Coordinates of C-alpha atoms in Angstrom, one line a residue:
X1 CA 95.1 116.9 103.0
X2 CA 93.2 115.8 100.3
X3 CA 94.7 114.1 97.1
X4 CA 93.1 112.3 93.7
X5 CA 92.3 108.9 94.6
X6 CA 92.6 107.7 90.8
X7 CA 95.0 110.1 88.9
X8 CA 93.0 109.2 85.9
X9 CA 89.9 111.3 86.8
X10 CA 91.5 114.7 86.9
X11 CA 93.0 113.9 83.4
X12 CA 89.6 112.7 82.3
X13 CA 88.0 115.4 83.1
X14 CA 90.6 117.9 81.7
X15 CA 90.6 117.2 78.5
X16 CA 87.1 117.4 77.8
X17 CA 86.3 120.9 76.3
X18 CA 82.2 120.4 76.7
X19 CA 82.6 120.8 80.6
X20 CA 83.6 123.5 82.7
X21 CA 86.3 123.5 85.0
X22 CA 86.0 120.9 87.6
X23 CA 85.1 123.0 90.5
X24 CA 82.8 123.4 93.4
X25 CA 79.3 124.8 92.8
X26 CA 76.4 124.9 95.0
X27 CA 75.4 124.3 98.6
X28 CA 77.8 121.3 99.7
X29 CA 75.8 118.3 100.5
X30 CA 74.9 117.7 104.0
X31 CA 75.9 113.8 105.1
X32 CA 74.1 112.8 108.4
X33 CA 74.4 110.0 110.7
X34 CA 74.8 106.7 111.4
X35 CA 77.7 106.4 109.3
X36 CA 77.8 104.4 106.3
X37 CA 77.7 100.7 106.0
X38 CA 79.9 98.7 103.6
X39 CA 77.9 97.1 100.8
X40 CA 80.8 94.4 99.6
X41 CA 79.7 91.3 100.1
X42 CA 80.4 87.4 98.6
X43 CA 77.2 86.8 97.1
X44 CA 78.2 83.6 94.5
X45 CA 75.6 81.6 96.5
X46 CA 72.8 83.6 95.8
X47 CA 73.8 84.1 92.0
X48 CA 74.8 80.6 91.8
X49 CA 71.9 78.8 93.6
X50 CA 68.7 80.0 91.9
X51 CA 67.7 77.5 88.7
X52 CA 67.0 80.3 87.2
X53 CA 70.5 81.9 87.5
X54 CA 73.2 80.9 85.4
X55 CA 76.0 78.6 86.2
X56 CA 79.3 81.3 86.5
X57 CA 81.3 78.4 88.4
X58 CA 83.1 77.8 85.5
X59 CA 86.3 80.0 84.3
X60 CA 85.8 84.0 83.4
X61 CA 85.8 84.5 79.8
X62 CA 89.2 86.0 78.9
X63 CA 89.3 89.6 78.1
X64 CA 91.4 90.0 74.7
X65 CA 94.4 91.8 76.2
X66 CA 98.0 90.3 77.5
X67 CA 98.3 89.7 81.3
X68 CA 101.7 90.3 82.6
X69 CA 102.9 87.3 85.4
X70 CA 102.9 89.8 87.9
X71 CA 99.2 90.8 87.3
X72 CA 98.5 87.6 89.5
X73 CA 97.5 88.5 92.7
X74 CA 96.5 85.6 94.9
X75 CA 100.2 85.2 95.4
X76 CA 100.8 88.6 96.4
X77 CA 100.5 90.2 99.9
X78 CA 97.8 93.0 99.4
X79 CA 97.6 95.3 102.2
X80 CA 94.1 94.9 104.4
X81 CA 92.5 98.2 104.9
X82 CA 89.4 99.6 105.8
X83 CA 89.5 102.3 102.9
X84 CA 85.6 103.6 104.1
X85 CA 85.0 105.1 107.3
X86 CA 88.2 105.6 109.6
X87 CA 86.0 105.9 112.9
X88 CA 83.7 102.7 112.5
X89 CA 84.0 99.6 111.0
X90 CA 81.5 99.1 108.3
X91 CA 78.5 96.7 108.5
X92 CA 78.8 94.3 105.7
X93 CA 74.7 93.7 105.4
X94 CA 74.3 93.4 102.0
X95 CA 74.5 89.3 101.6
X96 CA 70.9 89.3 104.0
X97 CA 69.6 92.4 101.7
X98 CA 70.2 90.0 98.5
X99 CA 68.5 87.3 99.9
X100 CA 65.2 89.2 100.0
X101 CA 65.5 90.8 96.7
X102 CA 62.5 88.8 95.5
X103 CA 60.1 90.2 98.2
X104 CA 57.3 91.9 96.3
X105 CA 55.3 95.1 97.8
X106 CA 52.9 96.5 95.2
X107 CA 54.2 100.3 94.5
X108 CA 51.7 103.1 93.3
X109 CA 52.7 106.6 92.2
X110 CA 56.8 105.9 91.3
X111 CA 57.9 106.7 88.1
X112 CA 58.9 104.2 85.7
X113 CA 57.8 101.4 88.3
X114 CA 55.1 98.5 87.3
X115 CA 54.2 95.2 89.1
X116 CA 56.5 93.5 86.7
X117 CA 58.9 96.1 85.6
X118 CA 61.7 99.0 86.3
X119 CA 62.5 101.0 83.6
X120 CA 65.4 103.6 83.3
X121 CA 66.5 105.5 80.9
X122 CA 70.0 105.8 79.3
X123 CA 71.7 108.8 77.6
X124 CA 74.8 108.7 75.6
X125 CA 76.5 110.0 73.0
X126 CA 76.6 108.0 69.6
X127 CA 76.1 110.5 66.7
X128 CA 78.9 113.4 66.6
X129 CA 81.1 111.8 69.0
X130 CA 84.5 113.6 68.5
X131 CA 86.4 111.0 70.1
X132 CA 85.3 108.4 67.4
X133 CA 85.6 105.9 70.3
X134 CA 82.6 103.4 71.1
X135 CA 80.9 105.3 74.3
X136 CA 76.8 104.9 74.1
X137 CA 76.6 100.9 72.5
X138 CA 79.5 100.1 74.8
X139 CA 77.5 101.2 77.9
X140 CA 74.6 100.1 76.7
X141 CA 75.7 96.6 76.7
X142 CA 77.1 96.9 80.5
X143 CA 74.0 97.9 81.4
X144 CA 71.6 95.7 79.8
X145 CA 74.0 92.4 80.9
X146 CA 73.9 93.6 84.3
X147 CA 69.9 93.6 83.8
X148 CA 70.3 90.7 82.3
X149 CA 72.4 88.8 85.2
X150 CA 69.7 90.3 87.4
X151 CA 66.5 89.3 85.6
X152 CA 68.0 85.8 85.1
X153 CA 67.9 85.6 88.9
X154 CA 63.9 86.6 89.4
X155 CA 64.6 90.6 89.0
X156 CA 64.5 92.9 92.1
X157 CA 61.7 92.8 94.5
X158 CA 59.7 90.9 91.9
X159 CA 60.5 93.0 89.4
X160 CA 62.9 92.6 85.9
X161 CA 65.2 95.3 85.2
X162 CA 64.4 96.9 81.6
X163 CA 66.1 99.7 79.8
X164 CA 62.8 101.7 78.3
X165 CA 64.2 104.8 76.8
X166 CA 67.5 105.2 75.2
X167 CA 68.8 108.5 73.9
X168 CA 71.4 109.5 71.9
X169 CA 72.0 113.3 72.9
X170 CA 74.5 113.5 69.7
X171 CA 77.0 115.9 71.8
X172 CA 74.9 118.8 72.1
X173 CA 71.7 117.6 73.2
X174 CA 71.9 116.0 76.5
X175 CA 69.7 119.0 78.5
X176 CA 66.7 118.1 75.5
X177 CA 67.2 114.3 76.4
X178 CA 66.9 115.3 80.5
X179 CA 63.8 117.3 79.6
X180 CA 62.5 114.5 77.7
X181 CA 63.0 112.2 80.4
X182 CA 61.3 114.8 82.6
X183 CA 58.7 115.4 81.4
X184 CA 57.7 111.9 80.1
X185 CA 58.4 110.5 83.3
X186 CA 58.2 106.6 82.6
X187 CA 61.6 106.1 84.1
X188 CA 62.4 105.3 87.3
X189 CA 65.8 106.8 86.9
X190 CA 68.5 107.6 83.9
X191 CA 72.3 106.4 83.0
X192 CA 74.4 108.7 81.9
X193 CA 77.6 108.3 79.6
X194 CA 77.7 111.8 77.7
X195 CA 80.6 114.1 76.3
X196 CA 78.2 117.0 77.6
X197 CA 76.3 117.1 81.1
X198 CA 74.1 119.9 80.7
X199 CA 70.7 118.0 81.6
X200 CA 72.7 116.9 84.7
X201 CA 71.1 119.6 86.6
X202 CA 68.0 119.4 85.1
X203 CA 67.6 115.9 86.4
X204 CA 68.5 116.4 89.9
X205 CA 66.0 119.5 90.5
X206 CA 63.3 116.8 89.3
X207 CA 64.8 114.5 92.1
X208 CA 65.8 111.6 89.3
X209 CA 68.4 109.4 90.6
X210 CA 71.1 109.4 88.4
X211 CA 74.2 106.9 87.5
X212 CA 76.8 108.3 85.6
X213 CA 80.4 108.4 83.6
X214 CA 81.4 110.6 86.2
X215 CA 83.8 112.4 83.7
X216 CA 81.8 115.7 84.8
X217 CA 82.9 116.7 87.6
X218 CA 81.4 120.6 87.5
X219 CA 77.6 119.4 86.7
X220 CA 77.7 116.5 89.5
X221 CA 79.5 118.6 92.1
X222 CA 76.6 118.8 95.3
X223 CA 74.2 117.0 94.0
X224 CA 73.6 114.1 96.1
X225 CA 71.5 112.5 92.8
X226 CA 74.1 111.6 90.7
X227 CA 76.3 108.8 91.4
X228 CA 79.4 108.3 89.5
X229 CA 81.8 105.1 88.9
X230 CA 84.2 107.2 91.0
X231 CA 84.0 110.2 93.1
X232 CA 84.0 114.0 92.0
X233 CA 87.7 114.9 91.6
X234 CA 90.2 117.9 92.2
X235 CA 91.6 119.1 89.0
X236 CA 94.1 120.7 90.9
X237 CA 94.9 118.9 93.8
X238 CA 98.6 117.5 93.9
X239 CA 98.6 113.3 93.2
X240 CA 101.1 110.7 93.2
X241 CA 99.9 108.1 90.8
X242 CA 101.5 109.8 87.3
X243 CA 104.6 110.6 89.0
X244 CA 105.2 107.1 90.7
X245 CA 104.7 106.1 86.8
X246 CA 107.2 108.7 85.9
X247 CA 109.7 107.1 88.9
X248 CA 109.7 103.3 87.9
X249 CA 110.1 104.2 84.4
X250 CA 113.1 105.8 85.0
X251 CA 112.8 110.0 84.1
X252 CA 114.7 112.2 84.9
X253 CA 112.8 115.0 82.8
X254 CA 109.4 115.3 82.1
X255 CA 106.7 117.3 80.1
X256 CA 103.4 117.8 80.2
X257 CA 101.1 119.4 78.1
X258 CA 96.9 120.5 77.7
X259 CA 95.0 122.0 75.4
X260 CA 94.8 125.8 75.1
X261 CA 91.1 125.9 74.8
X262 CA 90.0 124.1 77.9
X263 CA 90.9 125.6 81.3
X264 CA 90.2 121.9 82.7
X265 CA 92.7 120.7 80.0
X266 CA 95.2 124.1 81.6
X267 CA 94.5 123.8 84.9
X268 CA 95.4 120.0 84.7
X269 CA 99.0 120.1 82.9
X270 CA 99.8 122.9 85.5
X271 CA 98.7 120.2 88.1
X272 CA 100.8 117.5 87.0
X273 CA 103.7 119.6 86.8
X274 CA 103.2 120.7 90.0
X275 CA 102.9 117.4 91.9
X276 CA 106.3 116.5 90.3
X277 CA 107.8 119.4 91.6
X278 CA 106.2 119.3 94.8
X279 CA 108.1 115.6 95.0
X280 CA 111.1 116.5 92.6
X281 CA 113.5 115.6 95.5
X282 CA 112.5 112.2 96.7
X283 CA 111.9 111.2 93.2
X284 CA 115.3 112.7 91.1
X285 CA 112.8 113.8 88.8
X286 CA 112.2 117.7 87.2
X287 CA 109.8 119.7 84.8
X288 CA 111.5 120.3 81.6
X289 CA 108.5 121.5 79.6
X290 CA 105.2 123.0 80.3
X291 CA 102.4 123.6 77.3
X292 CA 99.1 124.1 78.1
X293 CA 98.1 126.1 75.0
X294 CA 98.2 122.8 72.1
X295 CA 95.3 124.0 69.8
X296 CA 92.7 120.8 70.4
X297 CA 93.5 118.2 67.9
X298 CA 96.4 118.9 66.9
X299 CA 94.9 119.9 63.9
X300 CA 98.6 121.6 62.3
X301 CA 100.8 119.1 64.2
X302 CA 102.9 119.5 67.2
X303 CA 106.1 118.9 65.7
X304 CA 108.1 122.3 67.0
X305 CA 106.6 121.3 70.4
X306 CA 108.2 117.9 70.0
X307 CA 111.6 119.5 69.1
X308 CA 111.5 121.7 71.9
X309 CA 110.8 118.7 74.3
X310 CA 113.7 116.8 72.8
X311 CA 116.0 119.6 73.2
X312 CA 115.1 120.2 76.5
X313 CA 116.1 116.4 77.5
X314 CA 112.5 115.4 77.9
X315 CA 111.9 111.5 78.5
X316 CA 108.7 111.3 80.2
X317 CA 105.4 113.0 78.5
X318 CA 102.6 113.4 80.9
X319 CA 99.1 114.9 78.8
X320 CA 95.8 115.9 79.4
X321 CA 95.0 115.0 76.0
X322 CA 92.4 112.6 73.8
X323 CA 93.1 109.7 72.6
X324 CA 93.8 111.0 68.5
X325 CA 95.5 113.8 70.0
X326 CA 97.9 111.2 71.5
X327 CA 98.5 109.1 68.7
X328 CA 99.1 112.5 67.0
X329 CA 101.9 113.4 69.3
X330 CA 103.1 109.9 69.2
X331 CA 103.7 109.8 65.7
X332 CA 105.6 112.9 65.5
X333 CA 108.0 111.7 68.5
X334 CA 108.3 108.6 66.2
X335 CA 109.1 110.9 63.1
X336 CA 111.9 112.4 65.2
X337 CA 113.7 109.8 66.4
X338 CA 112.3 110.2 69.7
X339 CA 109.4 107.5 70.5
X340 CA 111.9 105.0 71.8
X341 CA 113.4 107.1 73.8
X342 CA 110.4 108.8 75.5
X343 CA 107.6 106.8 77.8
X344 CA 103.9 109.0 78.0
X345 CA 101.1 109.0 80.1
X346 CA 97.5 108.7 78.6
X347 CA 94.9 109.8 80.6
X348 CA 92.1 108.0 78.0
X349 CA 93.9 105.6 75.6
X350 CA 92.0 102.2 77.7
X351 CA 90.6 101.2 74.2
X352 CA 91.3 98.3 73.3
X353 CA 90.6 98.6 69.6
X354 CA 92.5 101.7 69.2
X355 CA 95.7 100.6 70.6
X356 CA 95.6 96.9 69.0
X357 CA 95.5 99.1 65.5
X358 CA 98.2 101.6 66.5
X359 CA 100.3 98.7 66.7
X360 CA 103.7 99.1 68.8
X361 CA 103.2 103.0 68.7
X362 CA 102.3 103.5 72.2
X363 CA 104.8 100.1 73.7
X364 CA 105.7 101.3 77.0
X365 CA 103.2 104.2 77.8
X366 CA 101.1 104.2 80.7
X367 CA 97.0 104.1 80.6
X368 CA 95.3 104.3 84.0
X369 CA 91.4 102.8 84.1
X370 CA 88.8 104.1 85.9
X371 CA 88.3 101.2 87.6
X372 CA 90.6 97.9 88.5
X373 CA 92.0 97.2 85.1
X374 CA 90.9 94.0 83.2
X375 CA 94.6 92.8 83.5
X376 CA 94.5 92.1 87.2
X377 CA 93.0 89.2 88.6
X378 CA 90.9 90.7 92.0
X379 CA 88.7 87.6 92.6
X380 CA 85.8 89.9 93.0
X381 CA 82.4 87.9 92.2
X382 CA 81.1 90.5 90.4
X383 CA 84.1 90.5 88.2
X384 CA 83.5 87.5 87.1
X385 CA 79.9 87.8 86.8
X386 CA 80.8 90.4 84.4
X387 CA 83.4 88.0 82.3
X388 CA 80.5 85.6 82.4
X389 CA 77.3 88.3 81.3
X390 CA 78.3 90.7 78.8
X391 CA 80.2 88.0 76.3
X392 CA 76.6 86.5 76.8
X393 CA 75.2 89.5 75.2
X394 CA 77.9 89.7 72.9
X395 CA 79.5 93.2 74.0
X396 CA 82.9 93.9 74.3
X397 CA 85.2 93.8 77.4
X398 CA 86.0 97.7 77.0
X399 CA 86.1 100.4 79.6
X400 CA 82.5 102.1 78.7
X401 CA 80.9 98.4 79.1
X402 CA 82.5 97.9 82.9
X403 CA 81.5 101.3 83.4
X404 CA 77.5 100.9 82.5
X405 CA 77.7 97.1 84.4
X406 CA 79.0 99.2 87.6
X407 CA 76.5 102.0 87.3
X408 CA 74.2 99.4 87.1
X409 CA 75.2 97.5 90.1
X410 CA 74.9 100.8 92.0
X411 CA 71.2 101.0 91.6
X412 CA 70.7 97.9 92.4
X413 CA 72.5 97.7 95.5
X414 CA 70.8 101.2 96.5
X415 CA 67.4 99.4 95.9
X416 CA 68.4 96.1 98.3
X417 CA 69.1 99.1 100.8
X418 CA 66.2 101.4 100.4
X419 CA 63.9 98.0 100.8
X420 CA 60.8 96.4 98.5
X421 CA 58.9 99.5 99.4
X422 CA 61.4 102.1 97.4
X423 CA 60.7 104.9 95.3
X424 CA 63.5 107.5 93.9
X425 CA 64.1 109.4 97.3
X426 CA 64.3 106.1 99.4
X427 CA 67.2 105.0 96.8
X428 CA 69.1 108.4 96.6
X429 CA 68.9 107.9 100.8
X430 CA 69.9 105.1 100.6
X431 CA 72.8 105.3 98.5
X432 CA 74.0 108.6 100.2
X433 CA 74.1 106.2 103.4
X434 CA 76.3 103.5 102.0
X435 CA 80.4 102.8 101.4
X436 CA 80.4 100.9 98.0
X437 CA 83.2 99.3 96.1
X438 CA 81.9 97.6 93.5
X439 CA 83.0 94.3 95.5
X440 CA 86.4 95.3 94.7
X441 CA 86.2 96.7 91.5
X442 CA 86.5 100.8 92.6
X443 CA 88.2 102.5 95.6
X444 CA 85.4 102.6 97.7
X445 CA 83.4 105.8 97.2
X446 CA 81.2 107.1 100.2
X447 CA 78.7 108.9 98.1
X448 CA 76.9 110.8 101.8
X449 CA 80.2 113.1 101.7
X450 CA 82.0 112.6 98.6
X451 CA 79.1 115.1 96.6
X452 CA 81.4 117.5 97.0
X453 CA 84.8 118.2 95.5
X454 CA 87.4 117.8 97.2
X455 CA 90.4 120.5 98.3
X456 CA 93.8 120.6 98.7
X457 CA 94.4 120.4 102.2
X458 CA 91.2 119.4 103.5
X459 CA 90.2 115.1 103.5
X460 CA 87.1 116.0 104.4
X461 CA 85.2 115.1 100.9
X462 CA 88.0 113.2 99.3
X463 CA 89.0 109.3 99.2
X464 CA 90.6 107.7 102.4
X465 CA 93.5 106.2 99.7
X466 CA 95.0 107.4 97.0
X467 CA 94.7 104.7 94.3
X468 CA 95.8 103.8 90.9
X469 CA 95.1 100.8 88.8
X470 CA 97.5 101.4 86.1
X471 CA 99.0 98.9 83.0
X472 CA 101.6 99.4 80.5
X473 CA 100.9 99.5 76.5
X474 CA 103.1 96.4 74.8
X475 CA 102.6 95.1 71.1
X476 CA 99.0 96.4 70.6
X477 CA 97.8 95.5 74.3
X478 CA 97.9 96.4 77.9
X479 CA 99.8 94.6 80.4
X480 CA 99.5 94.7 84.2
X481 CA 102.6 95.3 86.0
X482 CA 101.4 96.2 89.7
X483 CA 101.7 94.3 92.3
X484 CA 98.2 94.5 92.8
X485 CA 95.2 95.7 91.2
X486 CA 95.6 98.6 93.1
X487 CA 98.8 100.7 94.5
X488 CA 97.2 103.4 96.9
X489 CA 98.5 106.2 99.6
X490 CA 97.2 107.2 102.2
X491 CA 95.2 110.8 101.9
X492 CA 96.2 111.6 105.1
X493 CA 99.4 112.9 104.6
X494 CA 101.0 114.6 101.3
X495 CA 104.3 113.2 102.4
X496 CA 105.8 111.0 99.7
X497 CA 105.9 107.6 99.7
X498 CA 106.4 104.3 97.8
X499 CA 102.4 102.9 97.4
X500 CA 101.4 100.0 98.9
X501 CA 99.6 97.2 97.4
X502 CA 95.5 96.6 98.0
X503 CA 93.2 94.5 96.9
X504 CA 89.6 95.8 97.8
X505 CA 88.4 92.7 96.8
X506 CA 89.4 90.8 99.7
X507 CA 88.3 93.4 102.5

């Protein structure tokens, strides 16, 4: 079978109205032997040894949210898995490739690529942003403090890291940024953390590696240029992650809703519903309510929906909503008597910011990150590389940041493996060749056959586990609950069962 590795990503992708629906499109990419080799490694000696690298031996710089006591994972039993390549065990290589990351080969004819420098571009969306949530600065800073970590170190093959273009596509002009990029063609290759993906194709016909908010599943699906944070989704594949949520907390009846304008937004209440009625047994748990037809916004309220969902014994509201739509719909439960009574699931409220000023509105709702949430204590180096970086550079610990510094660390792990003499194709190779994890910060994602979508049914392109990093909403904050940062089950069965604890971080 094949199920969504992080619940959050269907719901991510559903509610965006600038995308299509999150489908398959194109040739399916061809993977090729050897299998792929595992690219977590401890590399704290390397990034602690040089006297040019900064000292991170000293304690992470806390992110500004509560940490529940059971967020603390060296005293828990994570389960060891190889969540890569069932067949083979993985070569770990990437501690050698690291220590010749300062081996210099003089380059001629690659885009964006000097004797001193590489420069990318990055495309985001500032200007227009109908979320109203911080998405292009926010990445920015992840990406440039990754740079920065880097540079600190001596750069890459000789080379500093160096953000020369930066583009804000203002919701509607992310094709003229690709085109720009394009044609200029003074970057090596662009970072992408956009509402609207249209210059996604654009940029893969020119053969531009690119590293991505991978919120977009359609305009990344079979092209093996575009690497996400996570892997292209199934909108409508069953999952277990919302309705384990929708078990601990206790419901008995659920809801969940979509916006009538987006088929992704459609497609992915109907999906929800259906996983809880494909596990409705095991679970005691049933569909009360289905609306997939709000109006986007909520612009004239929601309050007959909300009576109907109380009348209909609804205590669990699963969405494939925004962020303002949610605070909209939490409000009206509130104005009804009903907010105490009722536990929601957000598919994008991980703002810190916006749910300090909403207060105790959304205490007891469940966010899932797109990554291991900041409230769980992996041990992964390059999590605390990151508590140690971007406060350098004065950004904040938000979920856009982590995303730019792991996009970030995917190039540069794809340019240890494609070697001193790289250019674009030898990275996008190399990368398509590769199991990477973010040293323990992602379920691992092998980019060689995870280009293509994913099907109900078939494993063949989706995540060996089933994973969610998810924390509760409590005074303004987020608190971890999990036994681990992650609770995963395995893809190979659509059987229910409880999730098991894993820590990718100590593979």
């Amino acid at each position: 079978m094949t199920r969504h590795r992080y619940a959050v990503v269907a719901s991510l992708c559903a509610f965006m109205l600038f995308a299509s629906a999150c489908g398959n499109s194109g040739d399916p990419t061809e993977t090729s032997d050897p299998r792929p080799t595992d690219t977590r490694v401890d590399d704290s000696e390397d990034s602690t040894g040089s006297a040019d690298t900064a000292d991170n031996s000293g304690d992470p710089t806390d992110a500004d949210v509560e940490t529940d006591a059971a967020t603390d994972t060296d005293d828990t039993e994570s389960t060891d898995v190889d969540a890569g390549n069932e067949d083979d065990e993985p070569v770990d290589d990437r501690e050698n490739l690291w220590d010749r990351r300062n081996e210099f080969v003089a380059i001629e004819g690659v885009p964006g690529v000097s004797d001193d420098e590489i420069s990318v571009a990055v495309v985001g969306i500032r200007e227009f942003n109908p979320l109203g949530t911080c998405i292009l600065d926010c990445y920015l800073t992840g990406v440039q403090a990754y740079f920065d970590y880097v540079n600190d170190g001596g750069g890459i093959y000789g080379r500093d890291l160096v953000i020369g273009e930066t583009h804000d596509d203002q919701l509607l002009l992310n094709q003229q940024a690709a085109l720009e990029i394009i044609s200029d063609n003074k970057s090596f290759a662009s970072f992408q953390a956009t509402l609207n993906a249209s210059g996604w194709g654009d940029l893969h016909e020119a053969g531009i590696p690119s590293f991505t908010w991978n919120i977009h599943s359609t305009e990344s699906a079979d092209r093996d240029t575009i690497f996400g944070h996570f892997a292209i989704g199934c909108i409508n594949c069953s999952q277990r992650g919302v309705p384990w949520l929708m078990s601990i907390s206790g419901a008995s009846t659920v809801a969940t809703l979509g916006y009538g304008v987006s088929e992704n937004s459609q497609v992915c209440a109907n999906s929800l519903a259906d996983s809880v009625e494909l596990y409705s047994e095991e679970l005691g748990i049933s569909v009360g309510y289905i609306n997939d037809n709000l109006a986007y916004g909520l612009t004239s309220g929601i309050a007959p929906e909300v009576t109907q969902m109380i009348d209909a014994g609804v205590d669990f509201i699963a969405t494939c909503l925004d962020l303002n739509g949610m605070k909209t719909l939490a409000q009206e439960l509130q104005r009804q008597g009903a907010r105490d009574q009722t536990t929601m699931y957000h598919p994008n409220t991980y703002d810190a910011g916006f749910v300090a000023e909403a207060g105790s509105l959304f205490d007891g709702d469940y966010v899932i990150p797109q990554f291991a949430a900041f409230e769980y204590d992996t041990g992964s180096e390059l999590k605390a590389l990151y508590d140690e970086w971007v406060p350098l550079h004065g950004g904040p610990v938000a979920e856009q940041t982590m995303v730019g510094w792991i996009n970030a660390d995917t190039m540069v792990t794809g340019l240890l493996h494609a070697g001193p003499d790289f250019d674009r194709q030898k990275l996008i190779d190399a990368l398509n060749s590769i199991i990477y994890d973010a040293d323990g910060l992602i379920n691992p994602i092998e980019f060689g056959r995870q280009h293509t979508p994913p099907t109900e049914g078939d494993p063949t392109h989706d995540y060996v586990l089933e994973c969610t990093s998810a924390v509760r909403m409590q005074d303004g904050g987020f608190v971890g609950f999990q036994e681990a940062p992650f609770m995963c089950w395995d893809n190979a069965t659509t059987d229910w069962s409880e999730p098991f604890p894993v820590n990718f971080a100590d593979r």
